[in-house]
């Protein structure tokens, strides 16, 4: 999901506002599993946007969520 206008990021606690950054407001790297009804079943928000999640962790969470 891309949130160019940064309208959804605050709802998922995935927005950083940093006065010292030239970007000022930017997204944290975040992963979500959302079911067909729109219910968030799993969330992982990385503090550092350069950190990547292991795909195996997402697949494990997907299996455990029952989605």
Short mmCIF file of C-alpha atoms in Angstrom, two decimals:
data_model
loop_
_atom_site.label_atom_id
_atom_site.label_comp_id
_atom_site.label_asym_id
_atom_site.label_seq_id
_atom_site.Cartn_x
_atom_site.Cartn_y
_atom_site.Cartn_z
CA UNK A 1 0.00 0.00 0.00
CA UNK A 2 1.29 3.41 -0.89
CA UNK A 3 0.06 6.41 1.08
CA UNK A 4 1.44 9.35 -0.89
CA UNK A 5 -0.73 11.88 0.94
CA UNK A 6 0.08 10.31 4.30
CA UNK A 7 -3.57 10.13 5.29
CA UNK A 8 -3.65 6.48 6.45
CA UNK A 9 -0.21 6.26 8.07
CA UNK A 10 -1.21 7.83 11.41
CA UNK A 11 -4.06 5.34 11.83
CA UNK A 12 -1.55 2.49 11.65
CA UNK A 13 1.14 4.23 13.74
CA UNK A 14 3.43 4.21 10.73
CA UNK A 15 4.19 7.93 10.34
CA UNK A 16 7.32 9.66 11.60
CA UNK A 17 7.45 13.43 12.00
CA UNK A 18 11.02 14.62 12.40
CA UNK A 19 11.84 18.34 12.44
CA UNK A 20 15.51 17.55 11.72
CA UNK A 21 14.81 15.47 8.62
CA UNK A 22 14.72 17.14 5.20
CA UNK A 23 11.69 14.98 4.44
CA UNK A 24 10.00 16.01 7.76
CA UNK A 25 7.16 13.43 7.56
CA UNK A 26 7.89 9.94 6.30
CA UNK A 27 6.58 6.41 6.60
CA UNK A 28 8.01 3.71 8.77
CA UNK A 29 8.36 0.34 7.06
CA UNK A 30 5.17 -1.46 8.05
CA UNK A 31 3.61 -4.80 7.27
CA UNK A 32 -0.04 -5.72 7.74
CA UNK A 33 -2.25 -8.74 7.21
CA UNK A 34 -5.80 -7.58 6.62
CA UNK A 35 -8.66 -10.03 6.09
CA UNK A 36 -11.50 -9.72 3.56
CA UNK A 37 -13.66 -7.77 6.03
CA UNK A 38 -10.94 -5.17 6.58
CA UNK A 39 -9.92 -6.42 10.02
CA UNK A 40 -6.21 -6.08 10.73
CA UNK A 41 -5.05 -9.56 11.77
CA UNK A 42 -1.32 -8.88 12.13
CA UNK A 43 0.94 -5.87 12.21
CA UNK A 44 4.68 -5.29 12.26
CA UNK A 45 6.01 -1.73 12.18
CA UNK A 46 9.77 -1.35 11.97
CA UNK A 47 11.39 1.55 13.84
CA UNK A 48 14.01 1.90 11.10
CA UNK A 49 12.58 2.20 7.55
CA UNK A 50 15.73 0.52 6.21
CA UNK A 51 15.01 -2.70 8.11
CA UNK A 52 13.41 -5.38 5.97
CA UNK A 53 11.25 -8.15 7.34
CA UNK A 54 12.09 -11.74 6.56
CA UNK A 55 9.37 -13.01 4.17
CA UNK A 56 9.22 -16.25 6.18
CA UNK A 57 7.98 -14.23 9.19
CA UNK A 58 5.12 -12.79 7.13
CA UNK A 59 4.19 -16.21 5.77
CA UNK A 60 4.22 -17.67 9.29
CA UNK A 61 1.98 -14.84 10.54
CA UNK A 62 -0.36 -15.35 7.58
CA UNK A 63 -0.74 -19.06 8.36
CA UNK A 64 -1.28 -18.35 12.07
CA UNK A 65 -3.84 -15.61 11.39
CA UNK A 66 -6.15 -18.00 9.54
CA UNK A 67 -6.63 -15.59 6.67
#
